[in-house]
Short mmCIF file of C-alpha atoms in Angstrom, two decimals:
data_model
loop_
_atom_site.label_atom_id
_atom_site.label_comp_id
_atom_site.label_asym_id
_atom_site.label_seq_id
_atom_site.Cartn_x
_atom_site.Cartn_y
_atom_site.Cartn_z
CA MET A 1 40.75 -80.45 134.52
CA LEU A 2 41.16 -79.01 130.91
CA ASP A 3 38.64 -78.36 129.14
CA THR A 4 39.68 -78.35 124.73
CA GLY A 5 38.01 -76.27 121.93
CA GLY A 6 37.35 -80.03 119.86
CA PRO A 7 36.50 -79.47 116.09
CA GLU A 8 34.08 -76.47 116.83
CA LEU A 9 32.95 -74.46 114.92
CA GLN A 10 33.29 -70.68 114.45
CA VAL A 11 31.78 -67.64 113.80
CA VAL A 12 34.93 -64.51 113.40
CA ASN A 13 33.98 -60.96 113.75
CA LYS A 14 36.92 -58.45 113.58
CA THR A 15 35.54 -55.49 113.69
CA GLU A 16 34.40 -56.53 116.84
CA HIS A 17 30.75 -54.04 116.65
CA PRO A 18 27.71 -56.16 116.91
CA ILE A 19 25.52 -57.51 114.57
CA SER A 20 22.26 -56.95 114.43
CA LEU A 21 20.24 -60.43 112.45
CA GLU A 22 16.37 -59.75 111.50
CA ALA A 23 14.28 -61.95 111.30
CA ASP A 24 13.13 -63.40 108.06
CA THR A 25 15.66 -61.98 105.86
CA LYS A 26 18.69 -63.86 104.84
CA VAL A 27 22.59 -64.38 105.34
CA ILE A 28 24.82 -65.85 104.54
CA LEU A 29 27.65 -68.38 106.00
CA THR A 30 30.84 -68.70 104.14
CA PRO A 31 33.88 -69.50 104.73
CA ASP A 32 36.67 -66.37 103.77
CA GLN A 33 37.66 -64.80 106.86
CA ASP A 34 39.51 -61.96 105.18
CA LYS A 35 36.17 -60.75 104.47
CA PRO A 36 33.97 -58.45 108.12
CA ALA A 37 30.99 -59.65 109.13
CA THR A 38 27.46 -57.53 107.84
CA SER A 39 24.09 -58.87 108.89
CA ASN A 40 24.42 -59.35 105.07
CA LEU A 41 27.53 -61.48 105.79
CA LEU A 42 29.25 -63.65 108.58
CA PRO A 43 33.25 -64.87 107.76
CA ILE A 44 33.28 -69.12 109.82
CA ASN A 45 35.91 -70.92 109.87
CA TYR A 46 35.72 -74.11 108.63
CA HIS A 47 36.00 -74.24 104.71
CA GLY A 48 33.65 -78.15 104.76
CA LEU A 49 29.93 -76.62 105.62
CA SER A 50 28.32 -75.83 102.39
CA LYS A 51 29.62 -79.92 101.38
CA ALA A 52 28.11 -80.58 105.02
CA VAL A 53 24.60 -79.22 105.47
CA LYS A 54 21.39 -79.24 102.47
CA LYS A 55 18.60 -77.24 102.38
CA GLY A 56 16.50 -76.71 105.78
CA ASP A 57 18.75 -77.74 108.22
CA THR A 58 18.81 -76.26 111.35
CA ILE A 59 21.93 -74.40 112.28
CA PHE A 60 22.40 -71.99 115.99
CA ILE A 61 25.07 -69.43 116.61
CA GLY A 62 25.64 -68.27 119.80
CA GLN A 63 28.70 -66.83 122.08
CA TYR A 64 27.11 -69.63 124.56
CA LEU A 65 25.04 -72.56 123.32
CA PHE A 66 21.77 -71.30 125.24
CA THR A 67 18.40 -72.69 124.67
CA GLY A 68 18.20 -70.11 121.45
CA ASN A 69 15.22 -67.79 123.15
CA GLU A 70 17.39 -64.74 124.21
CA THR A 71 18.59 -62.08 122.00
CA THR A 72 22.10 -62.53 121.36
CA SER A 73 21.59 -66.43 119.64
CA VAL A 74 19.94 -67.09 116.57
CA TRP A 75 18.20 -69.76 114.70
CA LEU A 76 19.18 -69.70 110.39
CA GLU A 77 17.31 -72.16 108.25
CA VAL A 78 19.29 -73.05 105.50
CA ASP A 79 17.90 -71.93 101.70
CA GLU A 80 20.48 -72.56 99.74
CA VAL A 81 24.03 -73.69 98.57
CA CYS A 82 25.77 -72.24 96.31
CA SER A 83 29.34 -72.73 96.22
CA GLU A 84 31.00 -72.98 99.29
CA ASP A 85 28.81 -69.82 100.73
CA VAL A 86 25.50 -71.12 102.06
CA VAL A 87 22.64 -68.94 101.97
CA CYS A 88 20.11 -69.14 104.97
CA LEU A 89 16.47 -67.57 106.49
CA ILE A 90 16.98 -65.91 109.66
CA LYS A 91 14.27 -67.23 112.24
CA ASN A 92 14.63 -64.89 114.79
CA SER A 93 15.53 -61.64 115.51
CA ALA A 94 19.77 -61.37 117.59
CA THR A 95 22.31 -59.43 118.03
CA LEU A 96 25.98 -60.74 117.96
CA SER A 97 28.41 -59.32 119.80
CA GLY A 98 32.15 -59.73 120.72
CA THR A 99 34.93 -61.33 118.46
CA LEU A 100 33.67 -65.36 118.80
CA TYR A 101 30.44 -67.29 117.79
CA THR A 102 30.54 -70.66 118.66
CA LEU A 103 28.16 -72.20 115.49
CA HIS A 104 26.27 -75.30 115.89
CA VAL A 105 24.60 -77.71 112.91
CA SER A 106 22.53 -80.18 114.54
CA GLN A 107 22.92 -83.72 113.71
CA ILE A 108 26.15 -83.52 110.95
CA ARG A 109 29.46 -84.72 111.00
CA ILE A 110 32.67 -81.83 111.35
CA ASP A 111 35.28 -82.92 109.39
CA MET A 112 37.81 -81.67 111.96
CA PRO A 113 39.90 -83.90 113.93
CA THR A 114 39.06 -84.55 117.70
CA LEU A 115 42.24 -83.59 119.05
CA THR A 116 43.03 -80.05 117.66
CA ASP A 117 46.39 -78.82 116.99
CA LYS A 118 45.88 -75.63 119.60
CA ASP A 119 44.94 -78.20 122.37
CA LYS A 120 47.72 -80.04 121.76
CA GLU A 121 50.29 -77.24 121.81
CA VAL A 122 47.58 -75.88 125.05
CA ILE A 123 48.45 -79.27 126.68
CA SER A 124 51.80 -79.64 126.25
CA ILE A 125 52.05 -76.00 128.25
CA TRP A 126 49.56 -75.52 129.45
CA GLY A 127 48.56 -78.97 130.40
CA VAL A 128 52.33 -80.26 131.30
CA GLN A 129 52.62 -76.90 133.52
CA ASN A 130 49.99 -77.48 136.04
CA ASN A 131 50.42 -81.27 135.81
CA ILE A 132 46.65 -81.62 135.19
CA ASP A 133 44.84 -84.51 137.27
CA ILE A 134 41.78 -84.44 133.54
CA LEU A 135 41.77 -83.96 130.20
CA SER A 136 37.48 -82.62 129.29
CA LEU A 137 37.89 -84.01 125.23
CA SER A 138 35.46 -81.62 123.84
CA TYR A 139 32.47 -83.69 121.41
CA THR A 140 34.33 -87.42 121.50
CA ARG A 141 32.56 -89.00 118.48
CA HIS A 142 34.61 -92.58 118.64
CA ALA A 143 36.14 -95.16 120.99
CA GLU A 144 39.79 -93.80 119.05
CA ASP A 145 39.47 -90.08 120.38
CA ILE A 146 40.02 -91.38 123.22
CA ARG A 147 42.65 -93.37 122.04
CA HIS A 148 44.28 -90.93 120.15
CA ALA A 149 44.67 -88.51 123.42
CA ARG A 150 45.89 -91.46 125.84
CA SER A 151 48.51 -92.08 123.18
CA PHE A 152 49.39 -88.63 122.76
CA LEU A 153 49.23 -87.51 126.75
CA SER A 154 51.34 -90.54 126.74
CA LYS A 155 54.26 -88.85 125.02
CA LEU A 156 54.35 -85.64 128.26
CA GLY A 157 55.96 -87.12 130.93
CA GLU A 158 54.00 -86.85 133.95
CA LEU A 159 50.46 -86.86 132.30
CA ASN A 160 50.79 -90.63 130.97
CA GLN A 161 48.58 -90.04 134.71
CA THR A 162 45.38 -87.60 133.43
CA GLN A 163 42.90 -89.28 133.24
CA ILE A 164 40.64 -88.20 130.20
CA PHE A 165 36.88 -87.57 129.83
CA ALA A 166 34.28 -88.33 127.53
CA LYS A 167 32.33 -84.90 126.36
CA ILE A 168 28.90 -86.33 124.85
CA GLU A 169 27.86 -83.58 122.00
CA ASN A 170 26.12 -84.92 119.61
CA ILE A 171 23.97 -87.77 117.92
CA GLU A 172 27.64 -88.63 117.02
CA GLY A 173 28.99 -89.04 120.53
CA LEU A 174 25.96 -90.66 121.34
CA THR A 175 25.46 -93.41 119.18
CA HIS A 176 28.61 -94.68 119.46
CA PHE A 177 28.06 -94.92 123.77
CA ASP A 178 29.21 -97.84 124.59
CA GLU A 179 32.69 -98.44 123.37
CA ILE A 180 32.48 -94.31 124.61
CA LEU A 181 32.64 -95.54 127.62
CA GLN A 182 34.41 -98.18 127.73
CA GLU A 183 37.93 -95.27 127.21
CA ALA A 184 37.21 -93.44 128.99
CA ASP A 185 37.81 -92.63 132.00
CA GLY A 186 34.02 -90.49 132.71
CA ILE A 187 31.51 -89.54 131.17
CA ILE A 188 30.35 -85.52 130.94
CA PHE A 189 26.74 -85.19 129.35
CA SER A 190 27.20 -80.89 127.56
CA ARG A 191 23.34 -80.90 127.65
CA GLY A 192 23.20 -77.51 126.28
CA ASN A 193 24.89 -79.20 122.81
CA LEU A 194 23.30 -82.05 122.82
CA GLY A 195 19.72 -80.23 123.45
CA ILE A 196 19.75 -78.85 119.82
CA ASP A 197 21.68 -82.02 118.49
CA LEU A 198 18.21 -84.22 119.70
CA PRO A 199 14.35 -83.06 120.22
CA PRO A 200 14.59 -81.89 124.05
CA GLU A 201 11.79 -83.73 124.95
CA LYS A 202 14.74 -87.49 124.27
CA VAL A 203 17.41 -85.78 126.28
CA PHE A 204 16.47 -87.03 129.08
CA LEU A 205 15.69 -90.39 128.49
CA PHE A 206 19.35 -90.58 126.49
CA GLN A 207 20.73 -88.99 130.32
CA LYS A 208 19.50 -91.62 132.41
CA ALA A 209 20.03 -94.49 130.29
CA ALA A 210 23.25 -93.54 129.50
CA VAL A 211 24.06 -92.62 133.72
CA TYR A 212 23.44 -96.11 134.77
CA LYS A 213 25.10 -97.27 132.43
CA CYS A 214 28.49 -95.24 133.79
CA ASN A 215 26.89 -96.62 137.44
CA MET A 216 27.40 -100.01 136.66
CA MET A 217 31.48 -99.84 134.62
CA GLY A 218 32.54 -97.36 137.69
CA LYS A 219 32.95 -94.52 135.49
CA PRO A 220 31.99 -90.85 136.81
CA ALA A 221 28.91 -89.55 135.69
CA VAL A 222 28.50 -85.37 135.01
CA VAL A 223 26.15 -83.82 133.87
CA THR A 224 26.03 -80.19 133.02
CA ARG A 225 23.95 -76.70 132.36
CA VAL A 226 21.44 -77.61 135.04
CA VAL A 227 20.58 -74.61 136.87
CA ASP A 228 20.61 -71.52 132.65
CA SER A 229 18.30 -69.38 134.46
CA MET A 230 20.84 -68.64 137.87
CA THR A 231 22.98 -66.59 134.74
CA ASP A 232 20.64 -63.78 135.48
CA ASN A 233 18.37 -64.38 138.65
CA LEU A 234 19.13 -65.22 142.30
CA ARG A 235 17.82 -67.94 142.32
CA PRO A 236 16.91 -70.56 139.94
CA THR A 237 13.49 -71.81 138.77
CA ARG A 238 11.00 -75.18 140.48
CA ALA A 239 12.01 -77.69 137.38
CA GLU A 240 15.87 -76.75 137.38
CA ALA A 241 15.87 -76.71 140.95
CA THR A 242 14.10 -80.30 140.47
CA ASP A 243 16.52 -80.81 138.28
CA VAL A 244 19.28 -80.98 140.21
CA ALA A 245 18.37 -83.17 142.81
CA ASN A 246 17.25 -86.07 139.88
CA ALA A 247 20.14 -85.65 138.50
CA VAL A 248 21.44 -86.95 141.42
CA LEU A 249 19.27 -89.00 142.34
CA ASP A 250 19.56 -90.92 138.82
CA GLY A 251 23.16 -90.93 139.79
CA SER A 252 25.60 -88.30 138.82
CA ASP A 253 28.62 -88.86 139.87
CA ALA A 254 29.17 -84.14 139.63
CA ILE A 255 27.56 -80.96 138.70
CA LEU A 256 29.49 -79.16 136.07
CA LEU A 257 28.68 -75.05 135.92
CA GLY A 258 29.46 -73.63 133.62
CA ALA A 259 28.04 -69.94 132.08
CA GLU A 260 25.97 -69.59 135.88
CA THR A 261 29.92 -69.23 136.97
CA LEU A 262 31.61 -68.02 133.35
CA ARG A 263 29.03 -65.37 133.07
CA GLY A 264 26.91 -64.87 135.60
CA LEU A 265 26.21 -62.27 137.51
CA TYR A 266 25.67 -65.02 140.78
CA PRO A 267 28.13 -67.23 140.54
CA VAL A 268 28.91 -67.97 144.57
CA GLU A 269 24.76 -68.31 144.83
CA THR A 270 25.13 -70.99 142.12
CA VAL A 271 27.80 -73.34 143.51
CA SER A 272 26.23 -72.09 147.15
CA THR A 273 21.77 -73.10 145.24
CA VAL A 274 22.90 -75.85 143.43
CA GLY A 275 24.64 -77.61 146.21
CA LYS A 276 22.15 -77.73 148.98
CA ILE A 277 20.19 -78.98 146.31
CA CYS A 278 22.87 -82.09 145.83
CA ALA A 279 23.06 -82.43 149.39
CA GLU A 280 19.82 -82.79 150.23
CA ALA A 281 19.26 -85.14 147.13
CA GLU A 282 22.15 -87.25 149.26
CA LYS A 283 20.01 -87.27 152.42
CA VAL A 284 16.68 -89.67 150.51
CA PHE A 285 19.46 -91.52 147.88
CA ASN A 286 18.50 -95.38 147.89
CA GLN A 287 21.77 -96.68 148.68
CA ASP A 288 20.81 -100.27 149.24
CA LEU A 289 18.44 -100.96 145.70
CA TYR A 290 21.96 -99.42 144.46
CA PHE A 291 24.00 -102.38 145.53
CA LYS A 292 21.42 -104.43 144.55
CA LYS A 293 21.72 -103.48 141.08
CA THR A 294 25.37 -102.80 141.23
CA VAL A 295 26.03 -106.64 142.73
CA LYS A 296 23.07 -108.11 139.82
CA ASN A 297 25.52 -106.06 137.18
CA VAL A 298 28.78 -107.04 138.53
CA GLY A 299 27.20 -111.24 138.27
CA GLU A 300 28.87 -114.94 139.07
CA PRO A 301 31.66 -115.80 140.44
CA MET A 302 32.54 -112.14 141.63
CA SER A 303 35.93 -111.55 141.47
CA HIS A 304 37.40 -111.20 145.11
CA LEU A 305 38.35 -106.93 144.71
CA GLU A 306 34.78 -107.24 144.56
CA SER A 307 33.62 -109.17 147.07
CA ILE A 308 35.67 -107.43 149.44
CA ALA A 309 34.60 -104.00 148.60
CA SER A 310 30.79 -105.86 148.56
CA SER A 311 31.90 -106.95 152.35
CA ALA A 312 33.52 -103.48 153.32
#
């Protein structure tokens, strides 16, 4: 699987020095990438931010999209827009380290292509060399995004067989979910980003409804961000363990790990633990009820292929 970068907004820190941000002070986001990143000024890779946001909007910045509780991530509130610059109030003290940080603004439209030129370059070189089976299309917002990606893959020899999994990460993707599901070969629920775009109390409801729709369409549903606490701890919280089991019981087909195995201290234990929880949940999965629901959804008359599969 190749995961695209997509239209990701980023803060660029060419100096690589850690940047400390103090709560209740102000910081300016500017599209001028020639300026050095400081505690008062953060250069970003997008010129349209000032047109897309308004006073009171929430912006999240972190090296990894997390819960916002850590000291490595920061929440900002837009205070005013000055020409192309956006002045923000810092809501929590944090230190940003590294060269690139992801920037996420709740519920705004980013006027950038879903499959970027950089993505196309990586697919046509690395993707072709490795004959990828699946393209994970980040920030899928419309069915047209899938069609565009499929058209691009079809011109790359062997990759015309590559499946496209749509990554649902924001409100736009949620709004057009049904049409995206029609076009995609599978769906990945990127709960880290969704948890920023949606109120936390709404995420579970969308997940359950969307997984059910995937099941009824016979398309894989993949859930991400399940055991965040195992990034630094040997055991997951009870809530996370229950969440993994419920994802399986709801009909998820795969769990995709992120920070836990990218930079986590216990990647092997994470895979083992999540695997054990999934196996326990599979043991009590109600196959009979699931089958009856699916048959009802297929409707009558049942196709020849469907009836052979059902009989088997």
